[in-house]
Amino acid sequence: MVALLIALLLKTFMVQVFVIPSGSMEQTIEIGDRVLVDKLTPWFGSEPARGEVVVFKDPGGWLEADHKPSSDGPVLHGVKQVFSYVGLLPSENEQDLIKRVIGVPGDTVECCDAQGRLHVNGTALDEPYLAPGNAPSKQPFKVTVPAGRLWVMGDHREVSADSRYHMGNPGGGTIPMENVVGRAFVIAWPMQRVSQLDVPSSLSSLPVLSPPAQAAATGAGGVRARAVEGVPESIGSNPDPTEPPLVMGVLGVIPRIVRSRRSMARREPPAG
């Protein structure tokens, strides 16, 4: 019970583990990696910044995978729901995705220049995190990010059904900030891939627009997103629009701690 309570508190307020089911963030994050997501700092007013890798709820129409009806009985179904709620089993209803933040409110994101580079507010980006052989985008576009929203893209651009792919959706491909679950900051498993998910300097060094500048850029809050005229709408390599959602992982350290304490108690000699 103590382990379940600690897992619930951690999953709800501090850190949650997610399993990566697709290759849209390769080579930064690979299929099967477990990432730790910081859910604590948003409680103190922290907002996503350019370059951060974030997990967010589907804003609508990004995930279209069919959910098969459960064949579990009522008792087993109830037990699974409890364990899913505390984060010890993956939830059948999770609708989360993971991408990198490229544009924040007021930013103008555009691709591409004569050298094939992505621009944010007129500054060309160096993107060392892109999957080898990937162009910043095979689909030219230009978007101004409205207040309270983000423009996100996968690092494996040729297979990522990211903001570019959903420019025809409400929001013009941008996602609401309130949909952000938290920032993925560490690859925690497998052991050989344990590493910190740093924010690239090409994005973190860009100046943050002041609120008046954001308001001027986004006008009355309307989304301004468009593909460049005369260019086909295809992004290039037909990313899968039914990208699987992230799977909520198991916070396995809790039961391990409990087992460790029990084994230590059994090994300690009696006092005196």
C-alpha positions as CSV (number, residue, x, y, z in Angstrom):
1,M,0.0,0.0,0.0
2,V,2.9,2.4,0.8
3,A,4.5,1.6,-2.6
4,L,1.2,2.2,-4.4
5,L,0.7,5.5,-2.5
6,I,4.2,6.7,-3.3
7,A,3.8,5.7,-7.0
8,L,0.5,7.6,-7.2
9,L,2.0,10.8,-5.7
10,L,5.0,10.6,-8.0
11,K,3.0,9.9,-11.1
12,T,0.5,12.7,-10.4
13,F,2.7,15.5,-9.1
14,M,6.4,14.8,-9.8
15,V,7.7,12.3,-12.4
16,Q,6.0,9.9,-14.8
17,V,7.7,7.2,-16.9
18,F,6.6,6.8,-20.5
19,V,7.6,4.1,-23.0
20,I,8.3,5.3,-26.6
21,P,6.3,3.2,-29.2
22,S,7.3,4.9,-32.4
23,G,10.3,6.3,-34.3
24,S,9.2,9.9,-34.6
25,M,11.9,11.2,-32.2
26,E,14.8,9.1,-33.5
27,Q,17.7,9.2,-33.1
28,T,17.3,11.3,-30.0
29,I,14.8,8.9,-28.5
30,E,14.4,5.4,-29.9
31,I,11.6,2.9,-29.9
32,G,11.4,1.1,-26.6
33,D,13.2,3.8,-24.6
34,R,11.8,4.8,-21.2
35,V,11.8,8.5,-20.6
36,L,11.2,10.4,-17.3
37,V,8.8,13.3,-17.6
38,D,8.9,16.2,-15.2
39,K,5.4,17.0,-14.1
40,L,6.4,19.1,-11.1
41,T,7.7,22.4,-12.5
42,P,4.5,23.2,-14.5
43,W,2.7,23.4,-11.1
44,F,4.9,26.4,-10.3
45,G,4.0,28.2,-13.5
46,S,6.9,27.0,-15.7
47,E,6.0,27.0,-19.4
48,P,7.5,24.9,-22.2
49,A,10.5,26.5,-23.9
50,R,12.0,26.2,-27.4
51,G,14.0,23.0,-27.8
52,E,12.5,21.1,-24.9
53,V,11.1,17.6,-25.6
54,V,7.5,17.5,-24.2
55,V,4.8,15.0,-23.7
56,F,1.3,16.3,-24.5
57,K,-2.3,15.2,-24.7
58,D,-3.7,14.7,-28.2
59,P,-5.3,18.1,-29.1
60,G,-7.8,16.3,-31.3
61,G,-7.3,14.3,-34.5
62,W,-3.6,13.5,-34.0
63,L,-4.2,9.9,-32.8
64,E,-6.7,7.9,-34.7
65,A,-5.9,4.4,-33.6
66,D,-8.9,2.2,-32.9
67,H,-9.4,1.0,-29.4
68,K,-10.4,-2.7,-29.2
69,P,-13.1,-3.6,-26.7
70,S,-11.7,-5.2,-23.5
71,S,-12.3,-8.9,-23.0
72,D,-11.5,-8.7,-19.3
73,G,-14.2,-9.6,-16.8
74,P,-15.5,-6.9,-14.4
75,V,-13.1,-7.8,-11.5
76,L,-10.0,-7.9,-13.7
77,H,-11.0,-4.8,-15.5
78,G,-11.4,-3.0,-12.1
79,V,-8.0,-4.1,-10.9
80,K,-6.4,-3.0,-14.1
81,Q,-8.0,0.4,-13.8
82,V,-6.7,0.9,-10.3
83,F,-3.2,-0.1,-11.3
84,S,-3.3,2.1,-14.4
85,Y,-4.5,5.1,-12.3
86,V,-1.4,4.8,-10.0
87,G,1.0,4.3,-12.9
88,L,1.8,0.6,-12.4
89,L,0.1,-0.5,-15.6
90,P,-0.3,1.2,-19.0
91,S,-3.6,2.8,-19.5
92,E,-5.9,1.9,-22.4
93,N,-7.1,5.5,-22.5
94,E,-3.8,7.3,-22.6
95,Q,-3.6,9.7,-25.6
96,D,-0.2,11.2,-25.2
97,L,2.5,12.1,-27.8
98,I,6.1,13.3,-27.6
99,K,7.7,16.0,-29.8
100,R,10.2,18.8,-29.6
101,V,9.0,22.4,-29.1
102,I,10.2,24.6,-32.0
103,G,7.9,27.6,-31.7
104,V,6.4,29.4,-28.7
105,P,3.7,32.1,-28.6
106,G,4.5,34.9,-31.1
107,D,7.2,33.0,-32.9
108,T,7.2,32.8,-36.7
109,V,8.5,29.4,-37.8
110,E,9.4,29.0,-41.5
111,C,11.0,26.5,-43.7
112,C,13.1,26.5,-45.6
113,D,15.8,28.9,-46.8
114,A,18.2,28.4,-49.7
115,Q,20.3,26.2,-47.6
116,G,17.3,24.1,-46.5
117,R,17.3,25.4,-42.9
118,L,14.4,26.0,-40.6
119,H,14.0,29.6,-39.4
120,V,12.5,30.9,-36.1
121,N,11.9,34.7,-36.1
122,G,14.2,35.0,-39.1
123,T,17.1,33.1,-37.4
124,A,18.4,30.0,-39.1
125,L,18.6,26.9,-36.8
126,D,21.3,24.4,-36.5
127,E,19.5,21.1,-35.8
128,P,22.1,18.5,-34.7
129,Y,19.3,16.4,-33.2
130,L,17.7,15.5,-36.6
131,A,17.8,11.9,-37.7
132,P,20.6,11.2,-40.1
133,G,19.7,12.0,-43.7
134,N,16.6,14.0,-42.7
135,A,16.0,17.5,-44.1
136,P,14.4,20.0,-41.7
137,S,11.2,19.7,-43.7
138,K,10.4,18.5,-47.2
139,Q,7.2,20.6,-47.0
140,P,7.8,24.3,-47.1
141,F,5.5,26.2,-44.6
142,K,5.2,29.3,-42.6
143,V,3.4,29.7,-39.3
144,T,2.9,32.3,-36.6
145,V,2.3,30.7,-33.2
146,P,-0.7,32.2,-31.4
147,A,-0.9,33.0,-27.7
148,G,-1.2,30.0,-25.4
149,R,0.0,27.5,-28.1
150,L,3.1,25.7,-29.3
151,W,4.5,24.5,-32.6
152,V,6.1,21.0,-32.2
153,M,8.1,18.8,-34.5
154,G,9.6,15.3,-34.3
155,D,13.4,14.8,-34.7
156,H,12.8,12.1,-37.3
157,R,11.1,14.6,-39.6
158,E,10.4,12.2,-42.5
159,V,8.2,9.9,-40.4
160,S,6.8,12.3,-37.8
161,A,3.2,13.4,-38.1
162,D,3.8,16.6,-36.2
163,S,2.5,20.1,-36.4
164,R,3.2,20.3,-40.1
165,Y,1.0,17.3,-40.8
166,H,-2.0,18.9,-38.9
167,M,-2.0,22.4,-40.4
168,G,-5.5,21.8,-41.6
169,N,-6.8,21.0,-38.1
170,P,-8.2,23.6,-35.7
171,G,-5.3,25.5,-34.3
172,G,-3.3,25.3,-37.6
173,G,-1.1,22.5,-36.3
174,T,-0.3,24.2,-33.0
175,I,-1.1,22.6,-29.7
176,P,-2.5,24.2,-26.5
177,M,0.0,24.7,-23.7
178,E,-2.5,23.3,-21.2
179,N,-2.3,19.9,-23.1
180,V,1.4,19.6,-22.1
181,V,1.9,16.9,-19.5
182,G,5.5,17.8,-18.8
183,R,9.1,17.9,-20.1
184,A,10.9,14.7,-20.9
185,F,14.4,15.3,-19.3
186,V,16.1,11.9,-19.1
187,I,16.2,8.6,-21.0
188,A,16.1,6.2,-18.1
189,W,16.2,2.8,-19.8
190,P,17.8,0.8,-21.4
191,M,21.0,1.2,-19.3
192,Q,23.2,1.7,-22.3
193,R,21.1,4.7,-23.4
194,V,20.7,6.5,-20.1
195,S,21.3,10.2,-20.9
196,Q,20.0,13.6,-20.3
197,L,17.7,15.2,-22.9
198,D,19.4,18.6,-23.3
199,V,18.0,21.7,-24.9
200,P,20.0,22.6,-28.1
201,S,21.7,26.0,-27.8
202,S,20.4,27.1,-31.3
203,L,16.9,27.2,-29.8
204,S,17.6,28.1,-26.2
205,S,19.7,31.1,-27.2
206,L,16.9,32.7,-29.2
207,P,15.4,35.8,-27.4
208,V,12.0,35.4,-25.8
209,L,9.4,37.7,-27.3
210,S,7.9,40.2,-24.9
211,P,4.1,40.0,-24.4
212,P,3.4,43.1,-26.6
213,A,5.5,41.5,-29.3
214,Q,3.7,38.2,-29.0
215,A,0.3,40.1,-29.2
216,A,1.5,42.0,-32.3
217,A,2.8,38.8,-34.0
218,T,-0.4,36.8,-33.3
219,G,-2.9,39.6,-33.8
220,A,-6.2,38.9,-32.1
221,G,-5.1,35.4,-31.3
222,G,-6.0,33.8,-34.6
223,V,-3.8,31.1,-36.0
224,R,-1.8,32.0,-39.1
225,A,-0.4,28.9,-40.7
226,R,0.0,28.0,-44.3
227,A,1.9,25.9,-46.7
228,V,4.0,27.8,-49.2
229,E,2.0,28.4,-52.4
230,G,2.8,26.2,-55.4
231,V,4.2,23.3,-53.3
232,P,2.3,20.0,-52.9
233,E,0.8,19.4,-49.5
234,S,2.7,16.2,-48.9
235,I,5.4,16.4,-46.2
236,G,7.6,14.1,-48.3
237,S,7.7,10.6,-46.8
238,N,4.1,10.0,-45.8
239,P,4.4,10.0,-42.0
240,D,1.9,7.6,-40.3
241,P,-1.2,9.6,-39.2
242,T,-2.1,6.8,-36.8
243,E,1.1,7.2,-34.8
244,P,0.6,5.1,-31.6
245,P,0.2,7.0,-28.3
246,L,2.9,6.9,-25.6
247,V,2.5,4.1,-23.1
248,M,2.5,5.1,-19.4
249,G,5.4,3.1,-17.9
250,V,6.0,1.4,-14.6
251,L,7.7,3.2,-11.8
252,G,9.6,0.0,-10.9
253,V,11.9,1.6,-8.4
254,I,9.2,1.7,-5.7
255,P,8.6,-2.1,-5.3
256,R,12.3,-2.7,-5.7
257,I,13.0,-0.4,-2.7
258,V,10.3,-2.2,-0.7
259,R,11.8,-5.6,-1.5
260,S,15.3,-4.3,-0.7
261,R,14.2,-3.1,2.7
262,R,12.5,-6.4,3.4
263,S,15.6,-8.4,2.5
264,M,17.8,-6.2,4.6
265,A,15.5,-6.7,7.6
266,R,15.7,-10.4,7.2
267,R,19.5,-10.3,7.1
268,E,20.0,-8.1,10.1
269,P,21.0,-10.1,13.2
270,P,18.8,-9.7,16.2
271,A,19.8,-6.9,18.7
272,G,22.0,-8.1,21.6
